[in-house]
Tab-separated table of C-alpha atoms in Angstrom:
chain	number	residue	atom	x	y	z
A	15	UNK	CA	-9.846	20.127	-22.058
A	16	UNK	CA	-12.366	22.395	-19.547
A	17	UNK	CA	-12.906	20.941	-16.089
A	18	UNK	CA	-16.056	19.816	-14.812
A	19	UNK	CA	-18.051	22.301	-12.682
A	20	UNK	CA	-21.895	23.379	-11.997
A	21	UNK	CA	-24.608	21.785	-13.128
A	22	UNK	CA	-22.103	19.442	-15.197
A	23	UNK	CA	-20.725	18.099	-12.215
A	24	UNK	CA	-24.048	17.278	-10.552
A	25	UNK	CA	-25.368	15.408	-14.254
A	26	UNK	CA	-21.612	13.342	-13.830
A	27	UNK	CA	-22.261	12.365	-10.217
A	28	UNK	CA	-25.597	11.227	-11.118
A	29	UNK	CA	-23.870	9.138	-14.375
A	30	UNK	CA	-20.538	7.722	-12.351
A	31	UNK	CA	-23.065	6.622	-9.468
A	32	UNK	CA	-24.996	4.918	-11.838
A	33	UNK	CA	-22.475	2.833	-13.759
A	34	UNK	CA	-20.410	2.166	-10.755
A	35	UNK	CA	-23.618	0.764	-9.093
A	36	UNK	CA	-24.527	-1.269	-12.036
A	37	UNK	CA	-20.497	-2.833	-12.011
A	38	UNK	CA	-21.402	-4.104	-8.975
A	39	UNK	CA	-19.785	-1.299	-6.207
A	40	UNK	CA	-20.899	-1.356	-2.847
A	41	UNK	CA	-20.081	2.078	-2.157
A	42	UNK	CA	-21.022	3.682	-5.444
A	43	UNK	CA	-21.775	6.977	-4.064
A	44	UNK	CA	-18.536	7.120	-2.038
A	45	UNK	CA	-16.497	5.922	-4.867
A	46	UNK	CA	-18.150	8.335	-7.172
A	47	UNK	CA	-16.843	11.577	-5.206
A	48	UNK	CA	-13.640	10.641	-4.744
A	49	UNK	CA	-13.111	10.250	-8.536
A	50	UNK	CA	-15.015	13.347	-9.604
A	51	UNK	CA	-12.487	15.155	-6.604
A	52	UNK	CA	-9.564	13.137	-8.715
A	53	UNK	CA	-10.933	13.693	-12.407
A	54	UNK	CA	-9.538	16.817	-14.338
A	55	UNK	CA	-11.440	16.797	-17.510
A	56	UNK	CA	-14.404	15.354	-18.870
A	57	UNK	CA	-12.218	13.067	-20.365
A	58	UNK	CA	-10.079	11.984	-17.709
A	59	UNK	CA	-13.217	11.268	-15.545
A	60	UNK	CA	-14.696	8.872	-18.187
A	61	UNK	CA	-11.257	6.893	-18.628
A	62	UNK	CA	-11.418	6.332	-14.412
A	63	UNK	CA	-14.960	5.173	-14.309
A	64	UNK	CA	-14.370	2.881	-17.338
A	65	UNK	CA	-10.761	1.576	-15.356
A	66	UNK	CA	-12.976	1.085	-12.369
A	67	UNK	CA	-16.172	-0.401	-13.852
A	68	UNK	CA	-13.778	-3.167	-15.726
A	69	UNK	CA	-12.653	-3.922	-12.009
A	70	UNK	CA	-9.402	-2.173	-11.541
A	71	UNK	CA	-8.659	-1.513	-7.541
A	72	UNK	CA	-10.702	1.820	-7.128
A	73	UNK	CA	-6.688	3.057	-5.168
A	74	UNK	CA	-5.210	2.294	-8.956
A	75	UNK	CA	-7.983	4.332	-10.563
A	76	UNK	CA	-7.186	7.506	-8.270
A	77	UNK	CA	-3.186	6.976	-8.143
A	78	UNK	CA	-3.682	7.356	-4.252
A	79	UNK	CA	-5.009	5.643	-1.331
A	80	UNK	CA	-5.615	6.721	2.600
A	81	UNK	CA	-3.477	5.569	4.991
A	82	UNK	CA	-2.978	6.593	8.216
A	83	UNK	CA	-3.972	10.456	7.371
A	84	UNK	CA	-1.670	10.460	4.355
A	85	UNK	CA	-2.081	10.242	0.990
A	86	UNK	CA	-0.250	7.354	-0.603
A	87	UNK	CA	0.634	7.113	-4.069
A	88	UNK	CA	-0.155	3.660	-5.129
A	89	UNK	CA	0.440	2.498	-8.978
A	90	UNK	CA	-0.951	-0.297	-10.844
A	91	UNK	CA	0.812	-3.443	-10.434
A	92	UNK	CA	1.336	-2.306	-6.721
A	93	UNK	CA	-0.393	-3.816	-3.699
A	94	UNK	CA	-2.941	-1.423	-2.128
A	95	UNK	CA	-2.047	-0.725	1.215
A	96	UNK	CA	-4.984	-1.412	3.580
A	97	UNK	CA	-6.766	0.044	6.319
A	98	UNK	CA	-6.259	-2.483	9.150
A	99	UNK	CA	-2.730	-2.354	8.605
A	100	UNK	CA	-2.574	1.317	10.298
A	101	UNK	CA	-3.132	-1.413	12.779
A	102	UNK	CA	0.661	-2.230	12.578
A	103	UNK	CA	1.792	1.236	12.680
A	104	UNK	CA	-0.193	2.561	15.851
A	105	UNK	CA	1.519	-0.541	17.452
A	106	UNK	CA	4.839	0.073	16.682
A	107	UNK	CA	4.715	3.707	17.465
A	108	UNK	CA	3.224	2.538	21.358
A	109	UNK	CA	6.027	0.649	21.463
A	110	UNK	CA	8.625	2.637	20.189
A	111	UNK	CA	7.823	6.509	20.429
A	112	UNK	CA	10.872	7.547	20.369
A	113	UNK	CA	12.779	5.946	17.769
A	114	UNK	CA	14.889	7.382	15.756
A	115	UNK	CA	15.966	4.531	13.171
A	116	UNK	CA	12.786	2.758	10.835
A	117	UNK	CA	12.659	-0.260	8.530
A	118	UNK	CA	9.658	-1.051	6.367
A	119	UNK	CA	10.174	-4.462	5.301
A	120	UNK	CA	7.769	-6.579	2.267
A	121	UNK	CA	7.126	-2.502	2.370
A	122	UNK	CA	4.792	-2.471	-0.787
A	123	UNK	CA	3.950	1.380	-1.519
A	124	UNK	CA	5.771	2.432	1.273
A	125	UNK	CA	2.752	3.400	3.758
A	126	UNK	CA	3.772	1.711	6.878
A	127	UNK	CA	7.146	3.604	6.290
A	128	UNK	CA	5.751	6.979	5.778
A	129	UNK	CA	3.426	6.589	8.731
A	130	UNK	CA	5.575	5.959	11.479
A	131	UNK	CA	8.225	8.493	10.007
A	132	UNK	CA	5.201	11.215	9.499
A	133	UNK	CA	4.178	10.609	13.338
A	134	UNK	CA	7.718	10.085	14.676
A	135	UNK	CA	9.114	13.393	12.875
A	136	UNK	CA	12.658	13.619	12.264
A	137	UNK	CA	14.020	9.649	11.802
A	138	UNK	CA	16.411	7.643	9.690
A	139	UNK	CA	13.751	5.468	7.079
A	140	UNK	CA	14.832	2.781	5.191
A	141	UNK	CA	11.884	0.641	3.371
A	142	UNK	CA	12.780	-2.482	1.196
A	143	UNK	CA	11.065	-5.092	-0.684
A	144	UNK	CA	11.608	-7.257	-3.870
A	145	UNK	CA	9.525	-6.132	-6.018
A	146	UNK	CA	11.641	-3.440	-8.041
A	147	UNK	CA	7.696	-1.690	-8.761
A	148	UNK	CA	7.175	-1.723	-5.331
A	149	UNK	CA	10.146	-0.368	-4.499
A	150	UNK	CA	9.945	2.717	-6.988
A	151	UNK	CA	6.560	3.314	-5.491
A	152	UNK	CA	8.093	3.289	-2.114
A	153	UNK	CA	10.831	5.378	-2.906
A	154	UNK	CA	8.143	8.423	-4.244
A	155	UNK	CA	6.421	7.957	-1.137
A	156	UNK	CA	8.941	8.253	1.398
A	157	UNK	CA	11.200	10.832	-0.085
A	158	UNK	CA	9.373	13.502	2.059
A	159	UNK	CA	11.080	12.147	4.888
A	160	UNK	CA	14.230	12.182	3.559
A	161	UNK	CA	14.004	7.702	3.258
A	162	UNK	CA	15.759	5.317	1.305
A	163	UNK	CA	14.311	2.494	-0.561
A	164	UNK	CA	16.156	-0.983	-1.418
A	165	UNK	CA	15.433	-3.679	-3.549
A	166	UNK	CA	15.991	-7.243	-2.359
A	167	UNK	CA	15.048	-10.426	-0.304
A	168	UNK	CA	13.850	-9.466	3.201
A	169	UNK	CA	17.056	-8.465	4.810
A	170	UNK	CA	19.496	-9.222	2.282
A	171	UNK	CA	18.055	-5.598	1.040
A	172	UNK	CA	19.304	-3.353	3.758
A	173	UNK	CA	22.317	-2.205	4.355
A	174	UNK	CA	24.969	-3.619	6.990
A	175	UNK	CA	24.628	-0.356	9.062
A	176	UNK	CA	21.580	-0.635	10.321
A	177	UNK	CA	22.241	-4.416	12.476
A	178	UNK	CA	21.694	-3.674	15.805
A	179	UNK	CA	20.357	0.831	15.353
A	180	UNK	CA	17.059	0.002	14.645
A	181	UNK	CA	14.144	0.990	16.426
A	182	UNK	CA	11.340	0.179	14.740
A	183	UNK	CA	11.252	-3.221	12.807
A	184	UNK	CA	7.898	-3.508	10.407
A	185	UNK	CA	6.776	-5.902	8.198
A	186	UNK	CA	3.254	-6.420	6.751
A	187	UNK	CA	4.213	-9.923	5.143
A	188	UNK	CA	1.820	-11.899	2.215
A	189	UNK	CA	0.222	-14.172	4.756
A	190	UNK	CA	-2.407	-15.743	2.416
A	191	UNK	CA	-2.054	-19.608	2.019
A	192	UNK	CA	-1.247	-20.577	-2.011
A	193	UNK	CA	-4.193	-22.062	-2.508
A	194	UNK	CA	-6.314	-19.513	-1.166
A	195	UNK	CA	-5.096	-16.929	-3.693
A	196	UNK	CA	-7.764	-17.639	-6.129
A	197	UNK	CA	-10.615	-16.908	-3.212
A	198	UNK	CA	-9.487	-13.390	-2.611
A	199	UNK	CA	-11.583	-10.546	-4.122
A	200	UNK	CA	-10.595	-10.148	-8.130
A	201	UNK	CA	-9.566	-6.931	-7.561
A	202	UNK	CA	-6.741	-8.273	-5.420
A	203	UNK	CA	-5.696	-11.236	-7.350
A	204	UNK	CA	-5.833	-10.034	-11.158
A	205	UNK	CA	-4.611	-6.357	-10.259
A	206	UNK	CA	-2.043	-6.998	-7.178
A	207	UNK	CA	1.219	-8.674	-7.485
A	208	UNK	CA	0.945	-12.442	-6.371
A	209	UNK	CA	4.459	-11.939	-4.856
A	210	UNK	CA	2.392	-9.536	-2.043
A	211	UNK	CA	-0.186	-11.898	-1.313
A	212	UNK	CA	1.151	-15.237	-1.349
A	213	UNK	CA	2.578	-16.946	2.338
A	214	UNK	CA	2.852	-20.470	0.763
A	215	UNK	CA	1.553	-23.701	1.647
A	216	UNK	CA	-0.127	-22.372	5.477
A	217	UNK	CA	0.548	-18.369	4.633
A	218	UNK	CA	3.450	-18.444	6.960
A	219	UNK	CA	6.720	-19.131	4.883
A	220	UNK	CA	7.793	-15.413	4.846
A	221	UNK	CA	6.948	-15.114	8.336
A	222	UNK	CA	8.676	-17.637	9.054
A	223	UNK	CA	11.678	-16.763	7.045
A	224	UNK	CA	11.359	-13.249	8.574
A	225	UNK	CA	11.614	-14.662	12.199
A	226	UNK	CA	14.282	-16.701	11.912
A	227	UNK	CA	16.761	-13.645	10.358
A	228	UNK	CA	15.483	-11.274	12.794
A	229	UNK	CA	16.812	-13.308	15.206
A	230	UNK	CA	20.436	-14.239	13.728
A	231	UNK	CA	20.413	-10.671	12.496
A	232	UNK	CA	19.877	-8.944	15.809
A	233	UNK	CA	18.259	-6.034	13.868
């Protein structure tokens, strides 16, 4: 396979602009030069505009996502962390700046996780969830920083060590009601796991359930 360069690369941006515009992307342009900065080969490059013209998350296509100044590995089958969450993790660090012991809980990809222990430096990162393909992409993304990744039901994941040593305590729970599922973008519903997007009835079981062992935990 020979990589795309010169002229080639300008005829490609024209063609990936084009098709993704014609799918239906806002942001065809945009999305356009972050897969020809992604694509290989020739080859490669046609496969991700085909994966994103038939709808796939444009984060799938890549393998990565933005977040918080990192680069995020996200897989398919694994929710997309989003930009309004970095939301959660400028909050946490305000509130916590110095601490030393992290738990990304319903942690998805890991992002929240490797944000706070990327701007914190040198902490003790545990991230958990209970999906086992969330997990696995969690685990890739925080083993810079040295974090551990669990598989399980909220708390029920982590380990008995940590009641009552942590410092930071964050959760991006689903919070969509059940039967507003099938309103969200398609991208979301057909390519993201429903276990990462659905709160139940009102949006706010897991919250809920989160809460209330927070509390008898002590965490």
């Amino acid at each position: 396979m020979t990589s795309l360069s010169g002229s080639d690369t300008a005829t490609a941006a024209t063609a990936v602009v084009s098709a993704l515009r014609a799918a239906g992307c806002v942001f065809a342009e945009d999305e356009a030069e972050l897969i020809l900065g992604t694509a290989r080969t020739p080859d490669e490059l046609a496969a991700m505009v085909d994966r994103r013209v038939a709808g796939q998350p444009l984060e799938h296509v890549l393998g990565w996502a933005e977040f918080h100044g990192l680069r995020i590995l996200v897989e398919p089958g694994v929710f997309v962390p989003r930009r309004r969450t970095e939301f959660l993790v400028d909050e946490a660090l305000a509130q916590a700046p110095g601490a030393s012991v992290v738990v990304d809980l319903c942690c998805g990809s890991g992002a929240v996780g490797a944000a706070l222990a990327a701007a914190l430096g040198e902490v003790e990162l545990h991230a958990a969830d209970i999906d086992p393909a969330a997990v696995g992409c969690a685990r890739r993304n925080i083993a810079p920083y040295g974090g551990h990744a669990h598989v399980g039901d909220l708390f029920d994941a982590l380990p008995a060590a940590l009641r009552g040593r942590t410092g930071i305590l964050a959760a991006n729970v689903p919070y969509v009601p059940s039967d507003e599922v099938g309103l969200l973008p398609a991208e979301a519903r057909e390519h993201e796991p429903l276990v990462a997007l659905d709160g139940g009835g009102d949006g706010l079981d897991v919250l809920r359930r989160f809460h209330v062992k927070k509390v008898v935990l002590r965490l």
